[in-house]
Short mmCIF file of N, CA and C in Angstrom, two decimals:
data_model
loop_
_atom_site.label_atom_id
_atom_site.label_comp_id
_atom_site.label_asym_id
_atom_site.label_seq_id
_atom_site.Cartn_x
_atom_site.Cartn_y
_atom_site.Cartn_z
N MET T 1 0.92 -1.26 0.00
CA MET T 1 0.01 -0.14 -0.22
C MET T 1 1.01 1.28 -0.09
N THR T 2 2.24 1.30 -0.29
CA THR T 2 2.90 2.33 -0.05
C THR T 2 2.88 3.34 -1.27
N ASP T 3 2.30 2.71 -2.14
CA ASP T 3 2.36 3.80 -3.33
C ASP T 3 0.72 4.27 -3.75
N LEU T 4 0.14 4.02 -2.42
CA LEU T 4 -1.53 4.50 -2.93
C LEU T 4 -1.39 5.81 -1.80
N LEU T 5 -2.24 6.87 -2.31
CA LEU T 5 -2.47 7.99 -1.85
C LEU T 5 -3.58 8.23 -0.92
N GLU T 6 -3.66 8.88 0.09
CA GLU T 6 -5.10 9.21 1.09
C GLU T 6 -5.92 10.33 0.22
N VAL T 7 -7.17 9.92 -0.23
CA VAL T 7 -8.05 10.30 -0.78
C VAL T 7 -9.34 10.87 -0.01
N GLY T 8 -9.62 10.32 1.08
CA GLY T 8 -10.43 10.62 2.30
C GLY T 8 -10.62 10.32 3.40
N ARG T 9 -11.44 10.35 4.26
CA ARG T 9 -11.54 9.71 5.50
C ARG T 9 -13.19 9.48 5.62
N ILE T 10 -13.15 8.60 6.11
CA ILE T 10 -14.75 8.37 6.80
C ILE T 10 -15.05 8.86 8.16
N THR T 11 -15.63 9.73 8.28
CA THR T 11 -15.96 10.59 9.65
C THR T 11 -16.82 9.77 10.56
N LYS T 12 -17.97 9.29 9.93
CA LYS T 12 -19.25 9.05 10.80
C LYS T 12 -20.20 8.03 9.68
N PRO T 13 -21.13 7.51 10.27
CA PRO T 13 -22.31 6.82 9.91
C PRO T 13 -23.44 7.80 9.49
N HIS T 14 -24.07 7.61 8.63
CA HIS T 14 -25.29 8.67 8.27
C HIS T 14 -26.48 7.73 8.01
N GLY T 15 -27.59 7.94 9.03
CA GLY T 15 -28.94 7.37 8.64
C GLY T 15 -28.65 6.14 9.16
N ILE T 16 -29.47 5.10 8.44
CA ILE T 16 -29.64 3.73 8.99
C ILE T 16 -29.47 2.44 8.16
N ARG T 17 -29.04 3.06 6.93
CA ARG T 17 -28.98 2.06 5.89
C ARG T 17 -27.51 1.74 5.43
N GLY T 18 -26.47 2.10 6.08
CA GLY T 18 -25.27 2.17 6.13
C GLY T 18 -24.27 3.36 5.17
N GLU T 19 -24.94 3.89 4.98
CA GLU T 19 -24.05 5.04 4.40
C GLU T 19 -23.17 5.91 5.50
N VAL T 20 -21.96 6.40 5.12
CA VAL T 20 -20.93 7.09 5.85
C VAL T 20 -20.72 8.40 5.27
N VAL T 21 -20.45 9.00 6.16
CA VAL T 21 -19.94 10.46 5.54
C VAL T 21 -18.60 10.68 5.28
N VAL T 22 -17.95 10.87 4.19
CA VAL T 22 -16.64 10.88 3.75
C VAL T 22 -16.43 12.41 3.52
N VAL T 23 -15.18 12.56 4.34
CA VAL T 23 -14.47 13.93 3.81
C VAL T 23 -13.05 13.80 2.71
N LEU T 24 -13.14 14.18 1.56
CA LEU T 24 -12.57 14.02 0.43
C LEU T 24 -11.23 14.89 0.51
N THR T 25 -10.01 14.49 0.68
CA THR T 25 -9.02 15.29 0.79
C THR T 25 -8.28 15.42 -0.68
N THR T 26 -8.98 15.23 -1.76
CA THR T 26 -8.76 15.68 -2.98
C THR T 26 -9.81 16.32 -3.38
N ASP T 27 -9.74 16.85 -5.02
CA ASP T 27 -10.89 17.47 -5.75
C ASP T 27 -11.31 16.59 -6.71
N ARG T 28 -10.96 15.51 -6.84
CA ARG T 28 -11.07 14.53 -7.69
C ARG T 28 -12.12 13.73 -7.30
N THR T 29 -13.83 13.97 -7.68
CA THR T 29 -14.85 13.43 -7.20
C THR T 29 -14.93 12.04 -7.60
N GLU T 30 -14.39 11.85 -8.57
CA GLU T 30 -14.42 10.49 -9.30
C GLU T 30 -14.30 9.47 -8.44
N ARG T 31 -12.99 9.75 -7.15
CA ARG T 31 -12.58 8.77 -6.59
C ARG T 31 -13.92 8.15 -5.83
N VAL T 32 -14.92 8.81 -5.38
CA VAL T 32 -16.19 8.36 -4.87
C VAL T 32 -17.31 8.18 -5.81
N ALA T 33 -17.29 7.81 -7.00
CA ALA T 33 -17.90 7.40 -7.68
C ALA T 33 -18.51 5.94 -7.55
N PRO T 34 -19.71 5.46 -8.03
CA PRO T 34 -20.21 4.30 -7.89
C PRO T 34 -18.96 3.29 -9.00
N GLY T 35 -18.85 2.21 -8.17
CA GLY T 35 -17.81 1.09 -8.93
C GLY T 35 -16.44 1.38 -8.53
N ALA T 36 -16.14 2.87 -8.05
CA ALA T 36 -14.66 2.85 -7.44
C ALA T 36 -14.34 2.22 -6.21
N VAL T 37 -12.82 1.70 -6.43
CA VAL T 37 -12.61 0.68 -5.55
C VAL T 37 -11.77 1.54 -4.57
N LEU T 38 -11.55 1.87 -3.24
CA LEU T 38 -10.95 2.47 -2.16
C LEU T 38 -10.39 1.77 -1.17
N GLN T 39 -8.76 1.88 -1.22
CA GLN T 39 -8.19 0.45 -0.17
C GLN T 39 -8.42 1.34 1.15
N THR T 40 -8.11 0.29 2.20
CA THR T 40 -8.01 0.74 3.60
C THR T 40 -6.91 -0.21 3.86
N LYS T 41 -6.74 -0.03 5.42
CA LYS T 41 -5.80 -0.96 6.46
C LYS T 41 -6.59 -2.39 6.28
N THR T 42 -7.88 -2.63 6.36
CA THR T 42 -8.48 -3.65 6.44
C THR T 42 -8.94 -4.65 4.87
N GLY T 43 -8.52 -3.67 4.03
CA GLY T 43 -9.04 -4.33 2.74
C GLY T 43 -9.70 -3.14 2.01
N PRO T 44 -10.26 -3.56 0.66
CA PRO T 44 -10.98 -2.72 -0.31
C PRO T 44 -12.38 -2.57 0.20
N LEU T 45 -12.81 -1.50 -0.46
CA LEU T 45 -14.25 -0.93 -0.08
C LEU T 45 -14.56 -0.58 -1.43
N THR T 46 -15.81 -1.23 -2.08
CA THR T 46 -16.29 -0.81 -3.25
C THR T 46 -17.42 0.45 -3.11
N VAL T 47 -17.42 1.30 -3.79
CA VAL T 47 -18.50 2.25 -3.49
C VAL T 47 -19.88 1.98 -4.54
N GLU T 48 -21.08 1.92 -3.80
CA GLU T 48 -22.06 1.47 -4.55
C GLU T 48 -22.94 2.53 -5.17
N ALA T 49 -22.78 3.83 -4.05
CA ALA T 49 -23.53 5.02 -4.65
C ALA T 49 -22.81 5.94 -3.32
N SER T 50 -22.74 7.46 -3.87
CA SER T 50 -22.52 8.46 -3.46
C SER T 50 -23.20 10.07 -3.80
N ARG T 51 -23.42 10.46 -2.89
CA ARG T 51 -23.85 11.86 -3.30
C ARG T 51 -23.29 12.98 -2.36
N PRO T 52 -23.33 14.34 -2.85
CA PRO T 52 -22.70 15.40 -1.97
C PRO T 52 -23.72 15.80 -0.84
N HIS T 53 -23.28 16.00 -0.07
CA HIS T 53 -24.14 16.36 1.43
C HIS T 53 -23.28 17.37 2.12
N GLN T 54 -23.67 18.56 2.44
CA GLN T 54 -23.21 19.68 3.12
C GLN T 54 -21.53 19.59 3.14
N GLY T 55 -21.27 19.80 1.81
CA GLY T 55 -19.83 20.17 1.75
C GLY T 55 -18.86 18.84 1.87
N HIS T 56 -19.37 17.53 1.97
CA HIS T 56 -18.72 16.39 2.12
C HIS T 56 -19.65 15.68 1.14
N TRP T 57 -19.34 14.22 1.47
CA TRP T 57 -20.01 13.14 0.52
C TRP T 57 -20.64 11.98 1.29
N LEU T 58 -22.06 11.69 1.18
CA LEU T 58 -22.56 10.41 1.34
C LEU T 58 -22.30 9.42 0.92
N VAL T 59 -21.68 8.24 1.21
CA VAL T 59 -20.91 7.31 0.61
C VAL T 59 -21.73 5.84 1.00
N ALA T 60 -22.40 5.01 0.23
CA ALA T 60 -22.70 3.45 0.14
C ALA T 60 -21.81 2.69 -0.19
N PHE T 61 -21.24 1.53 0.86
CA PHE T 61 -20.22 0.85 0.32
C PHE T 61 -20.73 -0.70 0.30
N ALA T 62 -20.32 -1.39 -0.50
CA ALA T 62 -20.58 -2.77 -0.88
C ALA T 62 -20.81 -3.66 0.54
N GLY T 63 -21.35 -4.10 1.02
CA GLY T 63 -21.13 -5.17 1.83
C GLY T 63 -21.44 -4.30 3.39
N VAL T 64 -21.97 -3.10 3.29
CA VAL T 64 -22.24 -2.42 4.51
C VAL T 64 -23.59 -1.71 4.38
N PRO T 65 -24.35 -2.70 4.98
CA PRO T 65 -25.88 -2.53 4.74
C PRO T 65 -26.49 -2.02 6.01
N THR T 66 -25.98 -1.67 7.09
CA THR T 66 -26.38 -1.17 8.38
C THR T 66 -25.58 -0.13 8.99
N ARG T 67 -26.23 0.48 9.61
CA ARG T 67 -25.58 1.82 10.48
C ARG T 67 -24.34 1.22 11.38
N ASN T 68 -24.62 -0.28 12.12
CA ASN T 68 -23.80 -0.59 12.74
C ASN T 68 -22.74 -1.09 11.84
N ASP T 69 -22.94 -1.51 10.84
CA ASP T 69 -21.86 -2.07 10.08
C ASP T 69 -21.04 -0.75 9.79
N ALA T 70 -21.52 0.31 9.37
CA ALA T 70 -21.12 1.52 9.05
C ALA T 70 -20.15 2.26 10.10
N GLU T 71 -20.71 1.92 11.37
CA GLU T 71 -19.96 2.69 12.57
C GLU T 71 -18.66 1.99 12.85
N GLY T 72 -18.43 0.55 12.41
CA GLY T 72 -17.04 0.11 12.31
C GLY T 72 -16.12 0.77 11.36
N LEU T 73 -16.48 1.50 10.45
CA LEU T 73 -16.00 2.35 9.40
C LEU T 73 -15.11 3.63 10.01
N ARG T 74 -16.10 3.71 11.07
CA ARG T 74 -15.55 5.35 11.48
C ARG T 74 -14.12 5.83 11.68
N GLY T 75 -13.49 6.74 10.85
CA GLY T 75 -12.10 7.14 11.05
C GLY T 75 -11.16 6.39 10.07
N THR T 76 -11.89 5.61 9.07
CA THR T 76 -11.29 4.79 8.32
C THR T 76 -10.60 5.70 7.27
N VAL T 77 -9.09 5.73 6.71
CA VAL T 77 -8.49 6.47 5.93
C VAL T 77 -8.90 5.59 4.55
N LEU T 78 -9.22 6.28 3.70
CA LEU T 78 -9.37 5.88 2.31
C LEU T 78 -8.22 6.23 1.53
N LEU T 79 -8.01 5.16 0.88
CA LEU T 79 -6.57 5.32 -0.07
C LEU T 79 -6.81 4.99 -1.56
N ALA T 80 -6.06 5.32 -2.57
CA ALA T 80 -6.31 4.98 -3.90
C ALA T 80 -5.06 5.33 -4.44
N GLU T 81 -5.00 4.25 -5.79
CA GLU T 81 -3.84 4.35 -6.61
C GLU T 81 -3.53 6.26 -7.16
N ARG T 82 -2.53 6.47 -7.61
CA ARG T 82 -2.03 8.03 -8.32
C ARG T 82 -2.97 7.96 -9.48
N MET T 83 -3.28 9.09 -9.91
CA MET T 83 -3.81 9.08 -11.31
C MET T 83 -3.09 9.75 -11.97
N ASP T 84 -2.87 9.55 -13.19
CA ASP T 84 -2.16 10.22 -14.59
C ASP T 84 -2.58 10.99 -14.96
N ASP T 85 -2.68 12.63 -14.69
CA ASP T 85 -2.96 13.65 -15.38
C ASP T 85 -2.03 14.17 -15.57
N PRO T 86 -1.36 14.68 -16.96
CA PRO T 86 -0.48 15.36 -16.96
C PRO T 86 -0.57 17.09 -16.85
N ASP T 87 -1.98 17.43 -16.52
CA ASP T 87 -1.93 18.64 -16.62
C ASP T 87 -2.30 19.03 -15.19
N GLU T 88 -2.19 18.24 -14.26
CA GLU T 88 -2.39 18.70 -12.91
C GLU T 88 -1.22 18.53 -12.20
N LEU T 89 -1.27 19.44 -10.92
CA LEU T 89 -0.21 19.62 -10.31
C LEU T 89 -0.49 18.58 -8.74
N TRP T 90 0.46 17.58 -8.64
CA TRP T 90 0.25 16.52 -7.61
C TRP T 90 1.12 16.91 -6.26
N VAL T 91 0.49 16.65 -5.16
CA VAL T 91 1.01 17.07 -3.90
C VAL T 91 2.22 16.37 -3.74
N HIS T 92 2.11 14.94 -3.94
CA HIS T 92 3.20 13.91 -3.80
C HIS T 92 4.45 13.93 -4.76
N GLU T 93 4.10 15.14 -5.86
CA GLU T 93 5.26 15.10 -6.74
C GLU T 93 5.91 16.49 -6.35
N LEU T 94 5.14 17.32 -5.90
CA LEU T 94 5.79 18.56 -5.30
C LEU T 94 6.29 18.60 -4.07
N ILE T 95 6.22 17.59 -3.21
CA ILE T 95 6.98 17.52 -1.84
C ILE T 95 8.63 17.29 -2.33
N GLY T 96 9.80 17.98 -1.99
CA GLY T 96 10.84 17.85 -2.25
C GLY T 96 11.52 18.57 -3.80
N ALA T 97 10.64 19.08 -4.27
CA ALA T 97 10.96 19.69 -5.62
C ALA T 97 11.62 21.00 -5.45
N ARG T 98 12.80 21.41 -6.35
CA ARG T 98 13.48 22.56 -6.07
C ARG T 98 12.30 23.79 -6.53
N VAL T 99 12.30 24.91 -6.13
CA VAL T 99 11.36 26.09 -6.55
C VAL T 99 12.47 27.14 -6.98
N VAL T 100 12.29 27.76 -7.95
CA VAL T 100 13.11 28.61 -8.74
C VAL T 100 12.15 29.65 -9.29
N ASP T 101 12.30 31.01 -9.39
CA ASP T 101 11.66 32.14 -9.78
C ASP T 101 11.85 32.18 -11.37
N ALA T 102 11.20 33.05 -11.73
CA ALA T 102 11.14 33.13 -13.39
C ALA T 102 12.36 33.47 -13.96
N HIS T 103 13.29 33.84 -13.32
CA HIS T 103 14.73 34.06 -13.57
C HIS T 103 15.90 32.88 -13.45
N GLY T 104 15.27 31.83 -12.76
CA GLY T 104 15.86 30.91 -12.68
C GLY T 104 16.97 30.64 -11.24
N THR T 105 16.50 31.95 -10.34
CA THR T 105 16.96 31.95 -9.05
C THR T 105 16.54 30.85 -8.09
N ALA T 106 17.36 30.02 -7.38
CA ALA T 106 16.84 29.05 -6.67
C ALA T 106 16.36 29.51 -5.03
N LEU T 107 15.36 29.31 -4.94
CA LEU T 107 14.43 29.82 -3.87
C LEU T 107 14.03 28.90 -2.68
N GLY T 108 14.41 27.53 -2.80
CA GLY T 108 14.42 26.28 -2.03
C GLY T 108 13.41 25.45 -2.16
N THR T 109 13.66 24.30 -1.47
CA THR T 109 12.91 23.30 -1.65
C THR T 109 11.78 22.96 -1.11
N VAL T 110 10.41 22.56 -1.76
CA VAL T 110 9.06 22.46 -1.10
C VAL T 110 9.13 21.31 0.14
N ASP T 111 8.86 22.00 1.13
CA ASP T 111 8.90 20.90 2.37
C ASP T 111 7.38 20.25 2.48
N ALA T 112 6.46 21.00 1.99
CA ALA T 112 4.88 20.44 2.65
C ALA T 112 4.17 21.33 1.30
N VAL T 113 3.01 20.92 1.29
CA VAL T 113 1.74 21.91 0.59
C VAL T 113 0.82 21.90 1.51
N GLU T 114 0.37 22.80 2.06
CA GLU T 114 -0.33 23.53 2.97
C GLU T 114 -2.02 23.95 2.15
N ASP T 115 -2.83 23.39 2.81
CA ASP T 115 -4.09 23.45 2.41
C ASP T 115 -4.60 25.16 2.82
N ASN T 116 -5.04 25.64 2.11
CA ASN T 116 -5.71 27.46 2.63
C ASN T 116 -6.73 27.51 1.63
N PRO T 117 -7.73 27.98 2.43
CA PRO T 117 -9.17 28.68 1.54
C PRO T 117 -8.88 29.25 0.29
N ALA T 118 -7.77 30.15 -0.19
CA ALA T 118 -7.74 31.17 -1.12
C ALA T 118 -7.06 30.30 -1.85
N ALA T 119 -5.86 29.41 -1.78
CA ALA T 119 -4.96 28.80 -2.65
C ALA T 119 -3.85 28.09 -1.70
N ASP T 120 -3.92 26.86 -2.23
CA ASP T 120 -2.69 25.98 -1.40
C ASP T 120 -1.49 26.83 -1.51
N LEU T 121 -0.78 26.50 -0.54
CA LEU T 121 0.24 26.83 -0.35
C LEU T 121 1.80 26.20 -0.36
N LEU T 122 2.66 26.49 -1.32
CA LEU T 122 3.95 25.64 -1.07
C LEU T 122 4.57 26.11 -0.13
N VAL T 123 5.05 25.21 0.86
CA VAL T 123 5.95 25.23 2.15
C VAL T 123 7.45 25.40 1.72
N LEU T 124 8.18 26.17 1.87
CA LEU T 124 9.35 25.67 1.64
C LEU T 124 10.15 25.34 2.80
N GLU T 125 11.41 24.60 3.01
CA GLU T 125 11.82 24.01 4.06
C GLU T 125 12.55 25.22 4.87
N SER T 126 12.77 26.75 4.10
CA SER T 126 13.03 28.05 4.65
C SER T 126 11.83 28.47 5.68
N GLY T 127 10.59 27.93 5.23
CA GLY T 127 9.50 28.57 5.92
C GLY T 127 8.66 29.65 5.32
N GLY T 128 9.16 29.79 4.11
CA GLY T 128 8.58 30.86 3.16
C GLY T 128 7.55 30.04 2.60
N LEU T 129 6.39 30.77 2.33
CA LEU T 129 4.86 30.33 1.54
C LEU T 129 4.83 31.01 0.37
N ILE T 130 4.53 30.10 -0.65
CA ILE T 130 4.35 30.47 -1.77
C ILE T 130 2.59 30.19 -1.92
N PRO T 131 1.93 31.03 -2.87
CA PRO T 131 0.89 30.63 -3.30
C PRO T 131 0.76 29.72 -4.44
N VAL T 132 0.06 28.36 -4.71
CA VAL T 132 0.32 27.63 -5.86
C VAL T 132 -0.31 28.56 -7.13
N THR T 133 -0.67 29.70 -6.80
CA THR T 133 -1.58 30.77 -7.93
C THR T 133 -0.09 31.25 -8.69
N PHE T 134 0.73 31.28 -8.33
CA PHE T 134 1.98 31.95 -8.65
C PHE T 134 2.73 30.66 -9.48
N VAL T 135 2.61 29.51 -9.30
CA VAL T 135 3.44 28.29 -10.25
C VAL T 135 3.07 28.62 -11.86
N GLU T 136 4.22 28.91 -12.38
CA GLU T 136 4.03 28.91 -13.80
C GLU T 136 4.02 27.70 -14.50
N SER T 137 5.37 26.51 -13.70
CA SER T 137 5.13 25.34 -14.61
C SER T 137 5.76 24.50 -13.36
N PHE T 138 6.14 23.43 -13.53
CA PHE T 138 6.33 22.11 -13.11
C PHE T 138 7.01 20.99 -14.26
N ALA T 139 8.46 20.90 -13.98
CA ALA T 139 9.10 19.50 -14.90
C ALA T 139 10.26 18.94 -14.23
N HIS T 140 10.43 17.69 -14.30
CA HIS T 140 11.60 17.15 -13.67
C HIS T 140 12.03 17.77 -12.54
N GLY T 141 10.69 17.65 -11.43
CA GLY T 141 11.22 18.05 -10.17
C GLY T 141 11.60 19.64 -9.87
N THR T 142 11.30 20.22 -10.58
CA THR T 142 11.19 21.72 -10.58
C THR T 142 10.38 22.42 -10.61
N VAL T 143 10.04 23.48 -9.53
CA VAL T 143 8.83 24.24 -9.78
C VAL T 143 9.21 25.68 -10.25
N THR T 144 8.57 26.10 -11.26
CA THR T 144 9.03 27.42 -11.62
C THR T 144 7.82 28.64 -11.21
N VAL T 145 8.12 29.41 -10.42
CA VAL T 145 7.22 30.37 -10.08
C VAL T 145 7.35 31.82 -10.61
N ASP T 146 6.61 32.76 -10.41
CA ASP T 146 6.72 33.81 -10.77
C ASP T 146 5.64 34.61 -9.44
N ILE T 147 6.80 35.20 -8.46
CA ILE T 147 6.33 35.74 -7.55
C ILE T 147 6.45 37.40 -7.57
N PRO T 148 5.60 38.13 -6.58
CA PRO T 148 6.01 39.21 -6.66
C PRO T 148 6.96 39.79 -5.46
N GLU T 149 7.80 40.76 -6.01
CA GLU T 149 8.87 41.14 -5.36
C GLU T 149 8.68 41.34 -3.80
N GLY T 150 9.45 40.93 -3.01
CA GLY T 150 9.54 40.87 -1.37
C GLY T 150 8.35 39.73 -0.79
N LEU T 151 7.99 38.86 -1.65
CA LEU T 151 7.25 37.99 -1.31
C LEU T 151 7.71 36.92 0.11
N LEU T 152 9.11 36.82 -0.46
CA LEU T 152 9.52 35.79 0.65
C LEU T 152 10.61 36.58 1.75
N ASP T 153 10.49 37.95 1.69
CA ASP T 153 11.29 38.62 2.58
C ASP T 153 10.81 38.42 3.97
N LEU T 154 11.62 38.16 4.87
CA LEU T 154 11.07 38.26 6.49
C LEU T 154 11.36 39.33 7.09
#
């Protein structure tokens, strides 16, 4: 399971028919589309049905017919294989990437990507924060950004 990415987490049961509330950690809603198979520590779960609900997803999994069964899934981390989409920036690819500005000046290395309501932030090992809206390109482990002057000045 080491090549799998966390795509969501089951927070609690919903209703009496085995549905659960899933908080996605991805913007790819096809991860909870009917027929999708998500991995867990205890084995795979197959999505039978899903629908958006109050900013999260209500999901029915095969073999989980009752609320009691759903209760046993509380806190379960949902994992899936990486998706191949060359037009997307993926967090797992950004971690450890070199960051350079539009002139080629090295700015540091990406230590983490922090979720932020306005735009996700690249967290540099120096502690600097760069909104991903300033990313111009990503190739071969290097992120090129076009940031306003003084953004990284402490």
